[in-house]
Amino acid sequence: MEWDSVEAVLKSKATDQLVVVPASASVAQAVEVMAEREIGAVLVMTEDGLVGGIFTERDVLMRVVHPGRDPKATPMSLVMTRDVCFVSPGTTIVAALSLMHVQHLRHLLVIDGPRVYGLVSMRDLVHQLVRQGAGRFEAAVRATTSQTRTG
């Protein structure tokens, strides 16, 4: 495993538990799970145990709050993002971030064949880059800060 792979990001996360909700769950139930876990997205699973979609904080805003839907009466299947972009575990962080930038995504599903490895956020990927290159990052911050003070 390389430090710069999506798999490394998943392994470095505080928990490797995949957070899922059923497609029949209400928005209120999904938001409760997201709030308890302090996460920005959950996977939505069908009755067959397949990934049906993803539900994110942005979905709450744009598909529930803005149209004025009742979170307690709205099922996930109505407001989840169905077209989930994914990468394999061996995908580099830079490639994953590039895909996220081009597709305007904040989360990516990590799968290999039928196996779901997890979900990574843009924040997870950037955190791994900063952590692995911390010396370079800190030096760049110091250089920028000193230029700002003297300039």
mmCIF file with all atom_site columns, C-alpha atoms in Angstrom:
data_model
loop_
_atom_site.group_PDB
_atom_site.id
_atom_site.type_symbol
_atom_site.label_atom_id
_atom_site.label_alt_id
_atom_site.label_comp_id
_atom_site.label_asym_id
_atom_site.label_entity_id
_atom_site.label_seq_id
_atom_site.pdbx_PDB_ins_code
_atom_site.Cartn_x
_atom_site.Cartn_y
_atom_site.Cartn_z
_atom_site.occupancy
_atom_site.B_iso_or_equiv
_atom_site.pdbx_formal_charge
_atom_site.auth_seq_id
_atom_site.auth_comp_id
_atom_site.auth_asym_id
_atom_site.auth_atom_id
_atom_site.pdbx_PDB_model_num
ATOM 1   C CA . MET A 1 1   ? 0.000   0.000  0.000   1.00 0.00 ? 1   MET A CA 1
ATOM 2   C CA . GLU A 1 2   ? 1.329   3.382  -1.001  1.00 0.00 ? 2   GLU A CA 1
ATOM 3   C CA . TRP A 1 3   ? 0.782   6.381  1.267   1.00 0.00 ? 3   TRP A CA 1
ATOM 4   C CA . ASP A 1 4   ? -0.684  8.280  -1.667  1.00 0.00 ? 4   ASP A CA 1
ATOM 5   C CA . SER A 1 5   ? -3.508  5.846  -2.482  1.00 0.00 ? 5   SER A CA 1
ATOM 6   C CA . VAL A 1 6   ? -7.172  6.125  -1.613  1.00 0.00 ? 6   VAL A CA 1
ATOM 7   C CA . GLU A 1 7   ? -6.790  2.845  0.278   1.00 0.00 ? 7   GLU A CA 1
ATOM 8   C CA . ALA A 1 8   ? -4.233  4.510  2.568   1.00 0.00 ? 8   ALA A CA 1
ATOM 9   C CA . VAL A 1 9   ? -6.700  7.306  3.234   1.00 0.00 ? 9   VAL A CA 1
ATOM 10  C CA . LEU A 1 10  ? -9.378  4.793  4.242   1.00 0.00 ? 10  LEU A CA 1
ATOM 11  C CA . LYS A 1 11  ? -6.960  2.975  6.531   1.00 0.00 ? 11  LYS A CA 1
ATOM 12  C CA . SER A 1 12  ? -5.896  6.216  8.216   1.00 0.00 ? 12  SER A CA 1
ATOM 13  C CA . LYS A 1 13  ? -9.446  7.331  9.012   1.00 0.00 ? 13  LYS A CA 1
ATOM 14  C CA . ALA A 1 14  ? -10.540 7.168  12.634  1.00 0.00 ? 14  ALA A CA 1
ATOM 15  C CA . THR A 1 15  ? -13.009 4.415  11.859  1.00 0.00 ? 15  THR A CA 1
ATOM 16  C CA . ASP A 1 16  ? -13.232 1.951  9.025   1.00 0.00 ? 16  ASP A CA 1
ATOM 17  C CA . GLN A 1 17  ? -16.925 1.382  9.626   1.00 0.00 ? 17  GLN A CA 1
ATOM 18  C CA . LEU A 1 18  ? -19.048 2.131  6.586   1.00 0.00 ? 18  LEU A CA 1
ATOM 19  C CA . VAL A 1 19  ? -22.037 4.268  7.542   1.00 0.00 ? 19  VAL A CA 1
ATOM 20  C CA . VAL A 1 20  ? -25.138 3.260  5.617   1.00 0.00 ? 20  VAL A CA 1
ATOM 21  C CA . VAL A 1 21  ? -28.854 3.886  5.764   1.00 0.00 ? 21  VAL A CA 1
ATOM 22  C CA . PRO A 1 22  ? -31.598 1.983  3.960   1.00 0.00 ? 22  PRO A CA 1
ATOM 23  C CA . ALA A 1 23  ? -33.299 3.621  0.976   1.00 0.00 ? 23  ALA A CA 1
ATOM 24  C CA . SER A 1 24  ? -36.541 3.405  2.951   1.00 0.00 ? 24  SER A CA 1
ATOM 25  C CA . ALA A 1 25  ? -35.153 5.557  5.787   1.00 0.00 ? 25  ALA A CA 1
ATOM 26  C CA . SER A 1 26  ? -36.439 9.092  6.133   1.00 0.00 ? 26  SER A CA 1
ATOM 27  C CA . VAL A 1 27  ? -34.259 12.129 5.600   1.00 0.00 ? 27  VAL A CA 1
ATOM 28  C CA . ALA A 1 28  ? -34.627 12.888 9.318   1.00 0.00 ? 28  ALA A CA 1
ATOM 29  C CA . GLN A 1 29  ? -33.227 9.438  10.186  1.00 0.00 ? 29  GLN A CA 1
ATOM 30  C CA . ALA A 1 30  ? -30.268 9.885  7.833   1.00 0.00 ? 30  ALA A CA 1
ATOM 31  C CA . VAL A 1 31  ? -29.528 13.364 9.175   1.00 0.00 ? 31  VAL A CA 1
ATOM 32  C CA . GLU A 1 32  ? -29.629 11.978 12.716  1.00 0.00 ? 32  GLU A CA 1
ATOM 33  C CA . VAL A 1 33  ? -27.003 9.363  11.773  1.00 0.00 ? 33  VAL A CA 1
ATOM 34  C CA . MET A 1 34  ? -24.863 12.007 10.063  1.00 0.00 ? 34  MET A CA 1
ATOM 35  C CA . ALA A 1 35  ? -25.081 14.304 13.093  1.00 0.00 ? 35  ALA A CA 1
ATOM 36  C CA . GLU A 1 36  ? -24.274 11.516 15.583  1.00 0.00 ? 36  GLU A CA 1
ATOM 37  C CA . ARG A 1 37  ? -21.238 10.432 13.566  1.00 0.00 ? 37  ARG A CA 1
ATOM 38  C CA . GLU A 1 38  ? -20.242 13.983 12.603  1.00 0.00 ? 38  GLU A CA 1
ATOM 39  C CA . ILE A 1 39  ? -20.007 13.046 8.929   1.00 0.00 ? 39  ILE A CA 1
ATOM 40  C CA . GLY A 1 40  ? -21.096 14.783 5.755   1.00 0.00 ? 40  GLY A CA 1
ATOM 41  C CA . ALA A 1 41  ? -22.479 11.829 3.816   1.00 0.00 ? 41  ALA A CA 1
ATOM 42  C CA . VAL A 1 42  ? -23.928 8.342  4.124   1.00 0.00 ? 42  VAL A CA 1
ATOM 43  C CA . LEU A 1 43  ? -24.308 5.511  1.658   1.00 0.00 ? 43  LEU A CA 1
ATOM 44  C CA . VAL A 1 44  ? -27.854 4.528  0.841   1.00 0.00 ? 44  VAL A CA 1
ATOM 45  C CA . MET A 1 45  ? -28.381 0.781  0.425   1.00 0.00 ? 45  MET A CA 1
ATOM 46  C CA . THR A 1 46  ? -31.216 -0.956 -1.385  1.00 0.00 ? 46  THR A CA 1
ATOM 47  C CA . GLU A 1 47  ? -33.176 -3.900 0.009   1.00 0.00 ? 47  GLU A CA 1
ATOM 48  C CA . ASP A 1 48  ? -30.891 -6.153 -2.065  1.00 0.00 ? 48  ASP A CA 1
ATOM 49  C CA . GLY A 1 49  ? -27.831 -4.874 -0.209  1.00 0.00 ? 49  GLY A CA 1
ATOM 50  C CA . LEU A 1 50  ? -26.574 -2.891 -3.208  1.00 0.00 ? 50  LEU A CA 1
ATOM 51  C CA . VAL A 1 51  ? -25.451 0.730  -3.206  1.00 0.00 ? 51  VAL A CA 1
ATOM 52  C CA . GLY A 1 52  ? -28.474 2.736  -4.273  1.00 0.00 ? 52  GLY A CA 1
ATOM 53  C CA . GLY A 1 53  ? -26.882 6.132  -3.887  1.00 0.00 ? 53  GLY A CA 1
ATOM 54  C CA . ILE A 1 54  ? -25.282 8.606  -1.553  1.00 0.00 ? 54  ILE A CA 1
ATOM 55  C CA . PHE A 1 55  ? -26.876 11.257 0.635   1.00 0.00 ? 55  PHE A CA 1
ATOM 56  C CA . THR A 1 56  ? -24.841 14.339 1.477   1.00 0.00 ? 56  THR A CA 1
ATOM 57  C CA . GLU A 1 57  ? -25.167 17.612 3.335   1.00 0.00 ? 57  GLU A CA 1
ATOM 58  C CA . ARG A 1 58  ? -25.638 19.302 -0.038  1.00 0.00 ? 58  ARG A CA 1
ATOM 59  C CA . ASP A 1 59  ? -28.555 16.946 -0.779  1.00 0.00 ? 59  ASP A CA 1
ATOM 60  C CA . VAL A 1 60  ? -30.158 18.059 2.487   1.00 0.00 ? 60  VAL A CA 1
ATOM 61  C CA . LEU A 1 61  ? -29.853 21.675 1.442   1.00 0.00 ? 61  LEU A CA 1
ATOM 62  C CA . MET A 1 62  ? -30.762 21.468 -2.246  1.00 0.00 ? 62  MET A CA 1
ATOM 63  C CA . ARG A 1 63  ? -33.241 18.579 -2.330  1.00 0.00 ? 63  ARG A CA 1
ATOM 64  C CA . VAL A 1 64  ? -34.948 18.841 1.060   1.00 0.00 ? 64  VAL A CA 1
ATOM 65  C CA . VAL A 1 65  ? -34.668 22.256 2.709   1.00 0.00 ? 65  VAL A CA 1
ATOM 66  C CA . HIS A 1 66  ? -34.772 24.476 -0.389  1.00 0.00 ? 66  HIS A CA 1
ATOM 67  C CA . PRO A 1 67  ? -37.885 22.791 -1.907  1.00 0.00 ? 67  PRO A CA 1
ATOM 68  C CA . GLY A 1 68  ? -39.538 22.741 1.540   1.00 0.00 ? 68  GLY A CA 1
ATOM 69  C CA . ARG A 1 69  ? -39.872 18.976 1.948   1.00 0.00 ? 69  ARG A CA 1
ATOM 70  C CA . ASP A 1 70  ? -40.674 17.448 5.327   1.00 0.00 ? 70  ASP A CA 1
ATOM 71  C CA . PRO A 1 71  ? -37.528 15.569 6.487   1.00 0.00 ? 71  PRO A CA 1
ATOM 72  C CA . LYS A 1 72  ? -39.613 13.148 8.569   1.00 0.00 ? 72  LYS A CA 1
ATOM 73  C CA . ALA A 1 73  ? -41.875 12.210 5.648   1.00 0.00 ? 73  ALA A CA 1
ATOM 74  C CA . THR A 1 74  ? -39.331 12.241 2.801   1.00 0.00 ? 74  THR A CA 1
ATOM 75  C CA . PRO A 1 75  ? -37.671 8.879  2.016   1.00 0.00 ? 75  PRO A CA 1
ATOM 76  C CA . MET A 1 76  ? -34.007 8.706  1.086   1.00 0.00 ? 76  MET A CA 1
ATOM 77  C CA . SER A 1 77  ? -34.884 7.105  -2.235  1.00 0.00 ? 77  SER A CA 1
ATOM 78  C CA . LEU A 1 78  ? -36.535 10.353 -3.323  1.00 0.00 ? 78  LEU A CA 1
ATOM 79  C CA . VAL A 1 79  ? -33.665 12.737 -2.560  1.00 0.00 ? 79  VAL A CA 1
ATOM 80  C CA . MET A 1 80  ? -30.421 10.738 -2.649  1.00 0.00 ? 80  MET A CA 1
ATOM 81  C CA . THR A 1 81  ? -27.834 11.161 -5.390  1.00 0.00 ? 81  THR A CA 1
ATOM 82  C CA . ARG A 1 82  ? -28.197 8.036  -7.510  1.00 0.00 ? 82  ARG A CA 1
ATOM 83  C CA . ASP A 1 83  ? -25.219 8.438  -9.845  1.00 0.00 ? 83  ASP A CA 1
ATOM 84  C CA . VAL A 1 84  ? -22.363 7.803  -7.456  1.00 0.00 ? 84  VAL A CA 1
ATOM 85  C CA . CYS A 1 85  ? -18.840 8.266  -8.794  1.00 0.00 ? 85  CYS A CA 1
ATOM 86  C CA . PHE A 1 86  ? -16.325 5.749  -7.568  1.00 0.00 ? 86  PHE A CA 1
ATOM 87  C CA . VAL A 1 87  ? -12.659 4.832  -7.637  1.00 0.00 ? 87  VAL A CA 1
ATOM 88  C CA . SER A 1 88  ? -10.704 1.695  -6.819  1.00 0.00 ? 88  SER A CA 1
ATOM 89  C CA . PRO A 1 89  ? -8.581  1.442  -3.663  1.00 0.00 ? 89  PRO A CA 1
ATOM 90  C CA . GLY A 1 90  ? -5.353  1.773  -5.661  1.00 0.00 ? 90  GLY A CA 1
ATOM 91  C CA . THR A 1 91  ? -6.324  5.127  -7.149  1.00 0.00 ? 91  THR A CA 1
ATOM 92  C CA . THR A 1 92  ? -3.871  7.866  -6.215  1.00 0.00 ? 92  THR A CA 1
ATOM 93  C CA . ILE A 1 93  ? -5.031  10.753 -4.077  1.00 0.00 ? 93  ILE A CA 1
ATOM 94  C CA . VAL A 1 94  ? -4.147  13.211 -6.846  1.00 0.00 ? 94  VAL A CA 1
ATOM 95  C CA . ALA A 1 95  ? -6.223  11.256 -9.389  1.00 0.00 ? 95  ALA A CA 1
ATOM 96  C CA . ALA A 1 96  ? -9.169  11.066 -6.972  1.00 0.00 ? 96  ALA A CA 1
ATOM 97  C CA . LEU A 1 97  ? -8.967  14.811 -6.242  1.00 0.00 ? 97  LEU A CA 1
ATOM 98  C CA . SER A 1 98  ? -8.776  15.536 -9.959  1.00 0.00 ? 98  SER A CA 1
ATOM 99  C CA . LEU A 1 99  ? -11.921 13.483 -10.591 1.00 0.00 ? 99  LEU A CA 1
ATOM 100 C CA . MET A 1 100 ? -13.686 15.256 -7.746  1.00 0.00 ? 100 MET A CA 1
ATOM 101 C CA . HIS A 1 101 ? -12.696 18.650 -9.132  1.00 0.00 ? 101 HIS A CA 1
ATOM 102 C CA . VAL A 1 102 ? -13.823 17.869 -12.681 1.00 0.00 ? 102 VAL A CA 1
ATOM 103 C CA . GLN A 1 103 ? -17.105 16.258 -11.563 1.00 0.00 ? 103 GLN A CA 1
ATOM 104 C CA . HIS A 1 104 ? -17.801 18.857 -8.806  1.00 0.00 ? 104 HIS A CA 1
ATOM 105 C CA . LEU A 1 105 ? -17.920 16.195 -6.078  1.00 0.00 ? 105 LEU A CA 1
ATOM 106 C CA . ARG A 1 106 ? -17.129 16.231 -2.396  1.00 0.00 ? 106 ARG A CA 1
ATOM 107 C CA . HIS A 1 107 ? -17.340 12.450 -1.832  1.00 0.00 ? 107 HIS A CA 1
ATOM 108 C CA . LEU A 1 108 ? -16.225 9.346  -3.706  1.00 0.00 ? 108 LEU A CA 1
ATOM 109 C CA . LEU A 1 109 ? -17.203 5.743  -3.208  1.00 0.00 ? 109 LEU A CA 1
ATOM 110 C CA . VAL A 1 110 ? -14.269 3.333  -3.064  1.00 0.00 ? 110 VAL A CA 1
ATOM 111 C CA . ILE A 1 111 ? -15.098 -0.065 -4.549  1.00 0.00 ? 111 ILE A CA 1
ATOM 112 C CA . ASP A 1 112 ? -13.347 -2.985 -6.157  1.00 0.00 ? 112 ASP A CA 1
ATOM 113 C CA . GLY A 1 113 ? -15.707 -5.315 -7.957  1.00 0.00 ? 113 GLY A CA 1
ATOM 114 C CA . PRO A 1 114 ? -18.587 -6.106 -5.642  1.00 0.00 ? 114 PRO A CA 1
ATOM 115 C CA . ARG A 1 115 ? -16.687 -5.077 -2.502  1.00 0.00 ? 115 ARG A CA 1
ATOM 116 C CA . VAL A 1 116 ? -17.393 -1.639 -1.036  1.00 0.00 ? 116 VAL A CA 1
ATOM 117 C CA . TYR A 1 117 ? -14.318 -0.359 0.788   1.00 0.00 ? 117 TYR A CA 1
ATOM 118 C CA . GLY A 1 118 ? -15.696 2.943  1.961   1.00 0.00 ? 118 GLY A CA 1
ATOM 119 C CA . LEU A 1 119 ? -16.423 6.540  1.239   1.00 0.00 ? 119 LEU A CA 1
ATOM 120 C CA . VAL A 1 120 ? -13.816 9.302  1.123   1.00 0.00 ? 120 VAL A CA 1
ATOM 121 C CA . SER A 1 121 ? -14.354 13.025 1.209   1.00 0.00 ? 121 SER A CA 1
ATOM 122 C CA . MET A 1 122 ? -12.274 15.751 -0.355  1.00 0.00 ? 122 MET A CA 1
ATOM 123 C CA . ARG A 1 123 ? -11.271 16.684 3.201   1.00 0.00 ? 123 ARG A CA 1
ATOM 124 C CA . ASP A 1 124 ? -10.028 13.131 3.878   1.00 0.00 ? 124 ASP A CA 1
ATOM 125 C CA . LEU A 1 125 ? -7.836  13.234 0.771   1.00 0.00 ? 125 LEU A CA 1
ATOM 126 C CA . VAL A 1 126 ? -6.400  16.689 1.446   1.00 0.00 ? 126 VAL A CA 1
ATOM 127 C CA . HIS A 1 127 ? -5.733  15.738 5.076   1.00 0.00 ? 127 HIS A CA 1
ATOM 128 C CA . GLN A 1 128 ? -3.660  12.745 3.900   1.00 0.00 ? 128 GLN A CA 1
ATOM 129 C CA . LEU A 1 129 ? -1.656  14.925 1.490   1.00 0.00 ? 129 LEU A CA 1
ATOM 130 C CA . VAL A 1 130 ? -0.952  17.508 4.181   1.00 0.00 ? 130 VAL A CA 1
ATOM 131 C CA . ARG A 1 131 ? -0.056  14.872 6.764   1.00 0.00 ? 131 ARG A CA 1
ATOM 132 C CA . GLN A 1 132 ? 2.371   13.089 4.450   1.00 0.00 ? 132 GLN A CA 1
ATOM 133 C CA . GLY A 1 133 ? 3.975   16.320 3.282   1.00 0.00 ? 133 GLY A CA 1
ATOM 134 C CA . ALA A 1 134 ? 3.663   18.187 6.557   1.00 0.00 ? 134 ALA A CA 1
ATOM 135 C CA . GLY A 1 135 ? 7.184   19.589 6.512   1.00 0.00 ? 135 GLY A CA 1
ATOM 136 C CA . ARG A 1 136 ? 6.730   21.042 3.034   1.00 0.00 ? 136 ARG A CA 1
ATOM 137 C CA . PHE A 1 137 ? 3.293   22.389 3.936   1.00 0.00 ? 137 PHE A CA 1
ATOM 138 C CA . GLU A 1 138 ? 4.461   24.010 7.159   1.00 0.00 ? 138 GLU A CA 1
ATOM 139 C CA . ALA A 1 139 ? 7.433   25.571 5.374   1.00 0.00 ? 139 ALA A CA 1
ATOM 140 C CA . ALA A 1 140 ? 5.114   26.999 2.703   1.00 0.00 ? 140 ALA A CA 1
ATOM 141 C CA . VAL A 1 141 ? 2.787   28.429 5.372   1.00 0.00 ? 141 VAL A CA 1
ATOM 142 C CA . ARG A 1 142 ? 5.739   29.997 7.227   1.00 0.00 ? 142 ARG A CA 1
ATOM 143 C CA . ALA A 1 143 ? 7.103   31.484 3.987   1.00 0.00 ? 143 ALA A CA 1
ATOM 144 C CA . THR A 1 144 ? 3.708   32.919 3.057   1.00 0.00 ? 144 THR A CA 1
ATOM 145 C CA . THR A 1 145 ? 3.161   34.292 6.564   1.00 0.00 ? 145 THR A CA 1
ATOM 146 C CA . SER A 1 146 ? 6.590   35.958 6.680   1.00 0.00 ? 146 SER A CA 1
ATOM 147 C CA . GLN A 1 147 ? 6.097   37.492 3.206   1.00 0.00 ? 147 GLN A CA 1
ATOM 148 C CA . THR A 1 148 ? 2.730   38.869 4.283   1.00 0.00 ? 148 THR A CA 1
ATOM 149 C CA . ARG A 1 149 ? 4.212   40.476 7.405   1.00 0.00 ? 149 ARG A CA 1
ATOM 150 C CA . THR A 1 150 ? 7.212   42.007 5.623   1.00 0.00 ? 150 THR A CA 1
ATOM 151 C CA . GLY A 1 151 ? 5.452   42.913 2.363   1.00 0.00 ? 151 GLY A CA 1
#
